[in-house]
């Protein structure tokens, strides 16, 4: 009897300690982590002014200043950026800050504030990134739910028949394949394409965000299954995440596989919006005249007279990235980005949404890339560009490229791209053990409570917050009741012995 009672007391004490130490995750939706009516507006401030919810929210944010803050994203209006002090929010919001763009686009003052917040995030090495999303029904539903709830502490996506559960969703993925292996002492050329799995950038409409991935599939089909070249091999990499933050690439580049690529790659060619314009620009971190590998890459595309070359040195002390190749340039690799679009910030400031690239435009871009790779490596392509295959790739990635506030790419889209890359590099090549295969690397990015779904599958649920006083009172009642029971059963001295003896 004493053993049972003692075990019960210890269990309750442990539960009480955990309850006191645990910090509930708070999704501060609607605008900023500010709790006065001048910031929120009447509808939301009416709910936040209720004492229990307000104190619980504030307590969560201030009880442990060493923590990075809420792990769910913060939703704000771009039009409110200039009226708020958002630096503390950016520094602490581990789930990222989602800026909702107005229908008419940003004005100059708002764009400047957005850029300043980005600089704050880079300088402070904030845990979460800053994203921009167009206004959608999902955002509207989120605001309405915030206004209608008496107290909102955690806002999460509920299970729905058409929605994926957060446990099965993939945040960021990197698919890599060594399609043409270099000889033992040879080097490799790496081709990198990104596809937007976060739906976080407004200049990537469907199917424009999948265009670079489609070009990569065409290049893999052109060179896949070939034997080793005389001096160079070819590696293809599809990296998911956000074009604005290069989430997948940054996480993959520090892995053993990423480091190995940098060690053996002569040059890394990143593709970004190559089908968005006929005139492309090659962005480099070093002047091609001072880098033999980059000079060879420029020559493969017809020389400096055939295309524009823009060089911007990478600051080793800064984590700020404008282009994908800077991820590799930070590690000392000869890298460049072939782009037909503006850098992320410029596109955002101009509120410009790129027109979706047509399959024919993607095919033309793929021809340019394949021709340059052939001249650079000396490997002759075995397959021509296929518009039909491009259309298939665009359809497969369609669900992942629609602009929406989402932290999870549909698994079927990842799987479809994986299968197409595998099929492309293996076509006509060796079978079995020696056949080239695509490696899949997965990285977590957002916790389950930070998962959003597209408007047609969005089911949002609010959980009422419990005041800290209520938690303390409940814990005290449980512990006090058990202590009184122990004293009643065994007396004061017996109760003390129960806790002190084994």
XYZ file of C-alpha atoms in Angstrom:
502
model
C 0.000 0.000 0.000
C 2.787 2.355 0.914
C 4.626 1.585 -2.319
C 1.517 2.340 -4.378
C 0.841 5.596 -2.539
C 4.438 6.689 -2.828
C 4.514 5.944 -6.566
C 1.332 7.969 -7.034
C 2.781 10.950 -5.176
C 5.992 10.875 -7.225
C 4.029 10.654 -10.492
C 1.846 13.623 -9.564
C 4.898 15.648 -8.537
C 6.584 14.907 -11.858
C 3.424 15.863 -13.744
C 3.134 19.112 -11.831
C 6.785 19.989 -12.513
C 6.360 19.316 -16.231
C 3.185 21.396 -16.329
C 4.914 24.333 -14.677
C 7.992 24.174 -16.934
C 6.223 23.600 -20.239
C 5.574 26.578 -22.487
C 2.552 26.182 -24.755
C 3.156 27.126 -28.365
C 1.228 30.200 -29.411
C 0.331 31.075 -32.964
C -0.060 34.830 -32.978
C -2.125 35.259 -36.112
C -3.777 38.248 -37.773
C -1.001 40.807 -37.647
C 1.887 41.188 -35.193
C 2.811 40.121 -31.689
C 1.291 43.296 -30.336
C -1.689 43.252 -28.022
C -3.182 46.735 -28.041
C -6.152 47.919 -30.059
C -4.109 50.448 -32.013
C -2.265 47.564 -33.669
C -4.859 44.835 -33.961
C -8.062 46.666 -34.704
C -11.410 46.344 -32.997
C -12.406 42.752 -33.850
C -9.195 41.055 -32.773
C -8.447 43.336 -29.826
C -11.888 42.564 -28.378
C -10.810 38.956 -27.957
C -7.298 39.773 -26.821
C -8.479 42.209 -24.149
C -10.026 39.342 -22.194
C -7.767 39.017 -19.203
C -7.100 35.289 -19.262
C -6.162 35.081 -22.922
C -4.100 38.232 -22.845
C -2.118 37.267 -19.749
C -1.571 33.731 -20.990
C -0.291 34.969 -24.339
C 2.012 37.528 -22.824
C 3.284 35.069 -20.257
C 4.192 32.604 -22.975
C 6.251 35.202 -24.789
C 8.085 36.639 -21.803
C 8.637 33.855 -19.270
C 11.708 32.546 -21.043
C 13.416 35.217 -23.149
C 16.221 32.829 -24.132
C 13.877 30.750 -26.255
C 13.469 31.581 -29.927
C 9.762 32.272 -29.529
C 6.630 30.743 -31.015
C 7.360 27.897 -33.416
C 4.280 28.664 -35.481
C 4.334 31.353 -38.175
C 3.262 34.920 -37.574
C 0.827 36.388 -40.084
C 0.927 40.126 -40.766
C -0.379 42.598 -43.323
C 2.184 44.315 -45.526
C 0.246 47.556 -45.155
C 0.870 47.478 -41.398
C 4.646 47.039 -41.544
C 5.450 50.739 -41.381
C 3.210 51.281 -38.335
C 4.740 48.554 -36.169
C 7.950 47.778 -34.386
C 8.472 44.356 -35.905
C 12.132 43.724 -35.086
C 11.455 41.749 -31.910
C 8.892 39.639 -33.713
C 11.288 38.758 -36.527
C 14.014 37.868 -34.044
C 11.798 35.542 -32.009
C 9.347 33.993 -34.474
C 10.936 30.587 -35.039
C 8.123 29.557 -37.370
C 8.769 32.451 -39.723
C 6.938 35.668 -40.536
C 4.366 35.566 -43.328
C 3.668 38.942 -44.932
C 0.348 39.174 -46.776
C 0.716 41.306 -49.879
C -2.030 43.802 -50.748
C -3.824 43.326 -54.041
C -2.385 46.530 -55.448
C 1.196 45.705 -54.494
C 3.570 47.313 -52.014
C 4.266 51.010 -51.976
C 7.830 52.266 -51.618
C 7.653 52.771 -47.834
C 6.276 49.284 -47.209
C 8.856 47.678 -49.482
C 11.633 49.535 -47.657
C 10.335 48.296 -44.307
C 10.154 44.730 -45.606
C 13.756 44.964 -46.789
C 14.802 46.381 -43.411
C 13.154 43.462 -41.614
C 15.016 41.047 -43.860
C 18.263 42.721 -42.856
C 17.288 42.382 -39.191
C 16.606 38.677 -39.693
C 19.995 38.169 -41.329
C 21.880 40.246 -38.769
C 20.312 38.530 -35.768
C 20.328 35.085 -37.428
C 16.637 34.749 -36.727
C 15.335 31.214 -36.470
C 12.506 31.777 -38.954
C 12.560 33.205 -42.450
C 10.410 35.996 -43.880
C 7.993 35.095 -46.642
C 5.488 36.960 -48.776
C 2.168 35.519 -49.904
C -0.681 36.931 -51.973
C -4.006 37.474 -50.293
C -6.112 34.302 -50.305
C -9.204 32.711 -48.803
C -6.919 30.924 -46.353
C -5.698 34.223 -44.957
C -9.265 35.509 -44.707
C -10.396 32.400 -42.829
C -7.486 32.777 -40.442
C -8.428 36.346 -39.594
C -12.095 35.513 -39.125
C -11.255 32.667 -36.783
C -8.983 34.934 -34.764
C -11.725 37.524 -34.392
C -14.436 35.019 -33.437
C -12.443 33.104 -30.824
C -12.670 34.151 -27.200
C -9.031 33.245 -26.680
C -6.691 31.700 -29.201
C -3.566 30.032 -27.924
C -2.783 27.406 -30.549
C -4.102 27.526 -34.094
C -3.522 24.354 -36.070
C -4.694 22.560 -39.166
C -7.250 19.913 -38.266
C -7.443 16.549 -39.964
C -9.682 16.693 -43.011
C -10.476 14.055 -45.658
C -8.797 16.039 -48.431
C -5.945 17.372 -46.317
C -2.675 15.754 -45.409
C -1.814 15.342 -41.779
C 1.223 17.257 -40.613
C 2.934 14.029 -39.565
C 3.089 12.781 -43.166
C 3.986 16.034 -44.891
C 7.499 16.828 -46.065
C 8.875 20.290 -45.550
C 11.925 20.442 -47.816
C 13.487 17.804 -50.057
C 16.686 17.567 -52.093
C 16.863 15.054 -54.940
C 20.380 14.407 -56.250
C 21.643 12.052 -58.947
C 25.091 11.443 -60.416
C 23.871 10.736 -63.930
C 27.302 10.575 -65.569
C 30.030 9.450 -63.215
C 33.438 11.064 -63.686
C 36.538 8.879 -64.056
C 38.535 8.155 -60.875
C 40.559 11.345 -61.145
C 37.926 13.377 -62.970
C 35.752 16.194 -61.785
C 32.040 16.898 -62.052
C 29.664 19.607 -63.178
C 26.618 20.025 -60.939
C 23.311 21.412 -62.200
C 20.900 22.686 -59.547
C 17.236 23.619 -59.947
C 14.829 24.731 -57.264
C 11.096 24.187 -56.994
C 8.924 26.050 -54.551
C 7.561 23.782 -51.828
C 6.580 26.574 -49.467
C 4.357 28.503 -51.865
C 5.800 31.543 -50.201
C 6.920 33.829 -52.992
C 4.467 35.758 -55.169
C 6.575 35.773 -58.334
C 6.308 32.001 -58.676
C 2.862 31.245 -60.095
C 1.778 27.905 -61.470
C 3.456 26.466 -63.464
C 6.343 28.950 -63.418
C 7.811 27.576 -60.198
C 8.130 24.121 -61.751
C 9.810 25.367 -64.931
C 13.364 25.017 -63.637
C 12.640 21.508 -62.358
C 11.278 20.634 -65.805
C 14.502 21.902 -67.414
C 16.469 19.742 -64.976
C 14.444 16.652 -65.941
C 15.132 17.362 -69.622
C 18.865 17.693 -68.964
C 18.840 14.448 -66.984
C 17.069 12.715 -69.869
C 19.605 14.100 -72.355
C 22.651 12.879 -70.454
C 21.311 10.108 -68.218
C 22.504 6.553 -68.700
C 25.717 7.571 -70.485
C 29.121 6.171 -69.646
C 31.800 8.204 -67.938
C 33.133 11.125 -69.904
C 36.794 11.657 -70.653
C 37.325 14.126 -67.864
C 34.048 15.219 -66.302
C 30.813 13.844 -64.937
C 27.365 15.347 -64.465
C 25.351 15.602 -61.270
C 21.752 16.819 -61.149
C 20.175 18.307 -58.035
C 16.560 19.345 -57.443
C 16.225 21.364 -54.252
C 12.923 22.305 -52.697
C 12.118 25.042 -50.243
C 11.616 28.702 -50.999
C 13.268 30.544 -53.848
C 13.663 33.477 -51.544
C 15.538 31.623 -48.792
C 16.909 28.518 -50.580
C 15.844 26.466 -47.578
C 16.539 23.051 -49.037
C 19.919 23.932 -50.510
C 21.206 25.530 -47.319
C 20.308 22.515 -45.211
C 21.640 20.023 -47.753
C 24.921 21.856 -48.397
C 26.172 21.187 -44.862
C 25.518 17.434 -45.025
C 28.174 14.878 -45.937
C 26.638 14.487 -49.395
C 26.587 18.229 -49.967
C 30.180 18.632 -48.852
C 31.245 15.777 -51.133
C 29.651 17.515 -54.101
C 31.526 20.738 -53.440
C 34.782 18.803 -53.128
C 34.465 17.082 -56.505
C 32.589 19.701 -58.544
C 34.493 21.877 -60.970
C 31.552 24.194 -61.294
C 27.987 24.403 -59.962
C 25.337 25.807 -62.313
C 22.066 26.880 -60.670
C 18.920 27.530 -62.708
C 16.456 30.212 -61.698
C 13.643 31.292 -63.952
C 15.533 30.282 -67.097
C 12.276 30.006 -69.056
C 10.951 33.385 -67.925
C 12.891 35.444 -70.478
C 14.802 34.986 -73.714
C 17.727 37.059 -72.454
C 19.432 35.321 -69.555
C 22.005 36.605 -67.084
C 24.784 34.541 -65.537
C 25.289 35.663 -61.940
C 28.639 34.802 -60.371
C 30.397 35.397 -57.069
C 33.793 35.815 -58.733
C 34.739 37.489 -61.983
C 34.969 34.797 -64.702
C 38.269 36.266 -65.877
C 39.729 35.348 -62.476
C 38.176 31.879 -62.286
C 39.049 29.320 -64.949
C 35.965 27.181 -64.321
C 33.552 30.108 -64.510
C 35.313 31.378 -67.614
C 34.730 27.987 -69.219
C 31.064 28.111 -68.206
C 30.611 31.530 -69.821
C 32.288 30.228 -72.960
C 29.966 27.225 -73.043
C 27.006 29.603 -73.289
C 28.595 31.460 -76.191
C 30.857 33.892 -74.380
C 30.298 37.243 -72.732
C 29.045 38.699 -76.010
C 26.155 36.224 -76.107
C 24.857 36.794 -72.602
C 25.054 39.226 -69.722
C 27.366 38.367 -66.834
C 26.801 39.964 -63.420
C 29.343 39.513 -60.648
C 28.651 40.180 -56.981
C 31.138 39.084 -54.357
C 29.860 37.009 -51.464
C 30.461 38.367 -47.978
C 31.808 35.426 -45.911
C 30.533 37.038 -42.705
C 26.941 37.326 -43.972
C 24.233 34.704 -44.374
C 22.284 36.881 -46.790
C 21.631 35.170 -50.122
C 20.375 36.725 -53.334
C 20.960 33.755 -55.624
C 21.190 29.982 -55.220
C 24.838 29.748 -56.298
C 25.875 31.784 -53.258
C 25.085 28.747 -51.088
C 28.009 26.982 -52.791
C 30.161 30.086 -53.193
C 30.141 30.429 -49.408
C 31.853 27.023 -49.349
C 34.517 28.034 -51.868
C 33.046 26.403 -54.986
C 33.024 27.921 -58.464
C 29.304 28.517 -58.837
C 26.926 30.599 -60.927
C 23.192 31.135 -61.364
C 21.658 31.311 -64.822
C 18.578 33.487 -64.387
C 15.872 35.126 -66.418
C 14.193 36.738 -63.418
C 14.920 39.502 -60.958
C 16.410 38.778 -57.547
C 13.766 37.991 -54.965
C 13.710 41.404 -53.327
C 13.520 43.335 -56.564
C 10.602 41.216 -57.737
C 8.870 41.777 -54.426
C 9.432 45.530 -54.451
C 7.995 45.817 -57.937
C 5.064 43.545 -57.015
C 5.725 41.811 -60.329
C 4.278 38.355 -60.894
C 6.071 36.473 -63.650
C 3.846 35.025 -66.345
C 3.701 31.247 -66.228
C 6.283 29.781 -68.586
C 4.852 27.820 -71.498
C 6.113 24.293 -72.275
C 7.617 25.663 -75.497
C 9.558 28.339 -73.579
C 10.787 25.699 -71.142
C 11.875 23.509 -74.055
C 13.859 26.386 -75.567
C 15.554 27.056 -72.219
C 16.353 23.360 -71.813
C 18.000 23.323 -75.252
C 20.253 26.210 -74.195
C 21.263 24.504 -70.954
C 21.840 21.093 -72.570
C 23.931 22.616 -75.346
C 26.105 24.488 -72.859
C 26.581 21.381 -70.702
C 27.599 19.387 -73.766
C 30.207 21.963 -74.739
C 31.436 22.254 -71.158
C 31.814 18.524 -70.484
C 32.419 17.098 -73.942
C 29.498 14.690 -73.420
C 27.093 14.365 -76.330
C 23.398 14.259 -75.348
C 21.565 11.060 -76.221
C 17.987 12.355 -76.086
C 16.201 15.402 -77.464
C 14.033 17.757 -75.449
C 10.430 16.549 -75.200
C 7.544 19.004 -74.844
C 5.320 16.093 -73.823
C 7.670 15.194 -70.970
C 7.791 18.834 -69.897
C 4.000 18.989 -69.733
C 4.010 15.846 -67.600
C 6.490 17.414 -65.176
C 4.428 20.582 -64.915
C 1.297 18.588 -64.146
C 3.126 16.570 -61.497
C 4.369 19.678 -59.710
C 1.200 21.707 -60.173
C -0.039 21.209 -56.616
C 3.266 22.414 -55.213
C 3.555 25.568 -57.275
C 0.246 27.324 -56.702
C 0.962 30.475 -54.660
C -0.383 29.801 -51.179
C 0.782 30.057 -47.553
C 1.925 26.469 -47.134
C 4.805 24.887 -45.248
C 4.363 21.457 -46.781
C 4.731 20.238 -50.324
C 2.256 17.544 -51.398
C 4.113 14.215 -51.073
C 2.716 13.089 -54.433
C 4.503 15.991 -56.151
C 7.837 15.094 -54.539
C 7.335 11.468 -55.481
C 6.415 12.343 -59.051
C 9.540 14.431 -59.569
C 11.617 11.698 -57.931
C 10.230 9.105 -60.343
C 10.732 11.304 -63.398
C 14.349 12.055 -62.531
C 14.989 8.358 -61.934
C 13.401 7.433 -65.245
C 15.293 10.182 -67.082
C 18.781 9.291 -65.887
C 18.247 5.537 -66.230
C 16.730 5.532 -69.730
C 18.928 3.549 -72.111
C 21.644 3.102 -69.493
C 22.889 0.169 -67.432
C 20.344 -1.723 -65.379
C 20.530 -3.196 -61.927
C 23.217 -2.353 -59.401
C 25.239 -0.083 -61.670
C 22.318 2.076 -62.765
C 22.334 5.697 -61.599
C 19.684 6.487 -59.015
C 18.266 9.604 -57.449
C 19.000 10.079 -53.775
C 16.329 11.689 -51.650
C 17.270 13.811 -48.641
C 14.493 15.153 -46.425
C 14.756 17.991 -43.942
C 12.248 19.191 -41.390
C 11.380 22.840 -41.626
C 8.140 23.656 -39.845
C 6.531 21.981 -36.816
C 3.065 20.441 -37.208
C 1.290 23.436 -35.708
C 2.833 25.652 -38.387
C 1.338 23.700 -41.267
C -1.107 25.465 -43.571
C -3.165 23.992 -46.347
C -4.523 25.419 -49.546
C -7.890 27.193 -49.290
C -9.890 24.263 -50.655
C -8.680 21.932 -47.898
C -8.174 24.406 -45.081
C -9.756 23.403 -41.782
C -8.560 25.603 -38.950
C -9.155 24.808 -35.298
C -8.663 27.066 -32.296
C -7.894 25.744 -28.831
C -8.878 27.969 -25.926
C -5.989 29.001 -23.726
C -5.943 28.121 -20.041
C -4.877 30.890 -17.661
C -1.693 30.226 -15.730
C -3.606 30.713 -12.456
C -5.934 27.863 -13.404
C -3.006 25.519 -14.068
C -1.372 26.404 -10.751
C -4.622 25.990 -8.834
C -5.323 22.592 -10.395
C -1.811 21.364 -9.648
C -2.023 22.586 -6.059
C -5.379 20.846 -5.548
C -4.070 17.506 -6.861
C -0.859 17.591 -4.841
C -2.656 18.818 -1.734
C -5.315 16.096 -1.985
C -2.738 13.332 -2.272
C -0.708 14.779 0.572
C -3.809 14.930 2.788
C -4.669 11.333 1.878
C -1.168 10.188 2.785
C -1.331 11.944 6.154
C -4.794 10.491 6.854
C -3.642 6.966 6.060
C -0.236 6.916 7.701
C -0.106 9.974 9.935
C 2.375 12.843 9.598
C 5.411 10.758 10.504
C 4.267 7.872 8.326
C 3.754 10.164 5.345
C 7.272 11.562 5.747
C 8.694 8.034 5.974
C 6.750 7.079 2.846
C 8.608 9.701 0.847
C 12.015 9.184 2.475
C 12.284 5.373 2.490
C 12.761 3.026 -0.412
